C-alpha positions as MATLAB code, in Angstrom:
seq = 'XXXXXXXXXXXXXXXXXXXXXXXXXXXXXXXXXXXXXXXXXXXXXXXXXXXXXXXXXXXXXXXXXXXXXXXXXXXXXXXXXXXXXXXXXXXXXXXXXXXXXXXXXXXXXXXXXXXXXXXXXXXXXXXXXXXXXXXXXXXXXXXXXXXXXXXXXXXXXXX';
ca = [
       1.823  -18.232    4.911;
       0.633  -19.179    1.627;
       3.365  -18.089   -0.772;
       0.990  -18.431   -3.702;
      -1.397  -15.812   -2.423;
       1.409  -13.286   -1.937;
       0.606   -9.877   -3.944;
      -2.935  -10.770   -4.379;
      -5.681   -8.417   -3.281;
      -6.878   -9.129    0.265;
      -9.597   -7.679    2.242;
      -9.425   -4.632    4.581;
     -12.303   -4.463    7.017;
     -12.729   -0.989    8.753;
     -14.551   -1.723   11.918;
     -16.992    0.815   13.903;
     -16.781    0.983   17.515;
     -20.501    1.422   18.892;
     -19.174    2.990   22.107;
     -19.557   -0.263   24.047;
     -16.475   -1.917   22.840;
     -18.293   -3.782   20.206;
     -17.032   -3.556   16.595;
     -18.992   -4.034   13.462;
     -17.571   -4.324    9.739;
     -18.835   -1.376    7.791;
     -16.851   -1.796    4.797;
     -19.665   -1.910    2.319;
     -21.299    1.004    3.889;
     -18.278    3.293    4.440;
     -15.856    2.514    1.741;
     -16.683   -0.439   -0.460;
     -13.388    0.018   -2.607;
     -11.371   -0.853    0.570;
     -12.704   -4.418    0.365;
     -10.087   -5.644   -2.252;
      -7.468   -2.750   -1.860;
      -4.633   -4.936   -1.373;
      -1.955   -5.640    1.269;
      -2.419   -2.788    3.661;
       0.668   -2.317    6.123;
      -0.407    1.202    7.498;
      -3.135    3.878    7.434;
      -3.485    7.337    8.948;
      -6.233    9.675    9.584;
      -5.809   13.387    8.856;
      -7.600   16.161    7.287;
      -6.397   16.230    3.792;
      -8.744   18.942    2.317;
      -9.218   21.477    5.157;
     -12.788   20.518    5.787;
     -12.095   19.495    9.519;
     -13.005   16.023    8.969;
     -10.477   13.289    9.229;
      -9.715   11.506    5.892;
      -7.926    8.176    5.330;
      -4.735    7.569    3.797;
      -3.688    3.915    3.090;
      -0.412    2.305    2.019;
       0.524   -1.278    1.382;
       2.778   -3.752   -0.377;
       2.586   -3.498   -4.126;
      -0.032   -0.850   -4.041;
      -0.289    2.980   -4.454;
      -0.707    5.612   -1.693;
      -4.466    5.984   -1.741;
      -6.508    8.886   -0.398;
     -10.083    8.414    0.779;
     -11.742   11.625    1.593;
     -14.523   11.847    4.292;
     -17.728   12.763    2.314;
     -20.483   12.718    5.135;
     -19.428    9.651    6.622;
     -18.552    7.564    3.530;
     -14.896    7.329    2.270;
     -14.424    8.175   -1.450;
     -11.096    7.396   -3.284;
      -9.761   10.898   -4.221;
      -6.130    9.795   -4.721;
      -5.746   11.788   -8.022;
      -6.675   14.977   -6.399;
      -3.569   14.894   -4.447;
      -1.124   12.929   -6.615;
      -0.423   13.509  -10.390;
       0.298    9.844  -10.808;
      -0.056    6.633   -9.000;
       2.909    6.168   -6.679;
       3.027    2.285   -6.195;
       5.457    0.503   -4.012;
       6.501   -1.555   -1.078;
       4.901    1.120    1.383;
       5.204    0.193    4.945;
       4.907    3.295    7.070;
       2.950    6.508    7.472;
       3.625    9.471    9.726;
       1.699   12.485   10.204;
       2.388   15.669   12.042;
       3.190   19.407   11.290;
       6.749   18.717   10.075;
       7.016   22.222    8.374;
       5.393   24.292   11.049;
       2.670   25.722    8.901;
      -0.328   24.641   10.916;
      -1.389   21.772    8.785;
      -0.848   18.234    9.109;
       1.831   16.723    6.750;
       2.173   13.159    5.557;
       5.351   11.253    5.330;
       5.329    7.852    3.643;
       7.900    5.055    4.059;
       9.039    2.862    1.175;
      11.584    0.213    0.689;
      14.878    2.109    0.771;
      18.031    2.092   -1.176;
      19.625   -0.568    0.909;
      18.009   -3.451   -1.178;
      19.189   -5.204   -4.220;
      15.855   -4.161   -5.943;
      16.223   -0.739   -7.811;
      13.143    0.661   -9.478;
      12.046    3.765  -11.059;
       9.073    5.056  -12.901;
      10.351    3.769  -16.229;
      11.684    0.431  -14.929;
       9.520   -0.610  -11.805;
      10.596   -3.650   -9.648;
       8.031   -6.658  -10.469;
       6.973   -9.640   -8.665;
       6.230  -12.697  -10.345;
       4.916  -16.089   -9.015;
       7.013  -19.058  -10.796;
       5.200  -21.814   -8.828;
       3.233  -22.111   -5.575;
       6.436  -22.416   -3.570;
       9.054  -20.214   -5.396;
       9.132  -16.687   -6.412;
      11.472  -14.299   -7.886;
      11.914  -10.690   -7.339;
      13.260   -9.120  -10.584;
      14.906   -6.209  -11.718;
      15.183   -4.464  -15.329;
      18.257   -4.651  -17.196;
      18.080   -2.883  -20.486;
      14.682   -4.167  -21.682;
      14.780   -7.600  -20.310;
      13.862   -8.670  -16.850;
      16.428  -10.681  -14.843;
      15.957  -12.612  -11.509;
      18.132  -11.017   -8.726;
      16.669  -13.168   -5.956;
      15.312  -16.647   -6.008;
      13.494  -17.209   -2.603;
      13.127  -20.936   -3.237;
      17.017  -21.455   -3.674;
      17.710  -19.359   -0.475;
      15.087  -21.647    1.489;
      16.756  -24.807    0.237;
      20.190  -23.696    1.584;
      18.792  -23.115    5.131;
];
């Protein structure tokens, strides 16, 4: 793994199956904004707007939950129609199902939980900083200053 590349936007390439088992990259045609969306960890197809077409919801590390509505075969970012703010996080899982039994698909997004040293809020988000190409810190806020809570390079040296 290239530690110095962590958190940089990487490509996501939706591939279309032609029915013969051949897949082609259709990113620029279907959803150009997916090209540099970030570190996608999960995605789910479900009808978000009730038009009987599957829409795409994408989550990942250091990125917001993102909703792409299917508009005649093209995916358009319509996240702001579903969320009043950007919910960024270390998202790692999406589950779909009719969890409240109302006949509509529901969505559950899994994020880093409370069993971590990193505590975050809207006012004090966790932040990742690159120190050098081989060391990194995960920081937490204390008052108005940032203090490192984990120094990965020291952890690796002790192993």
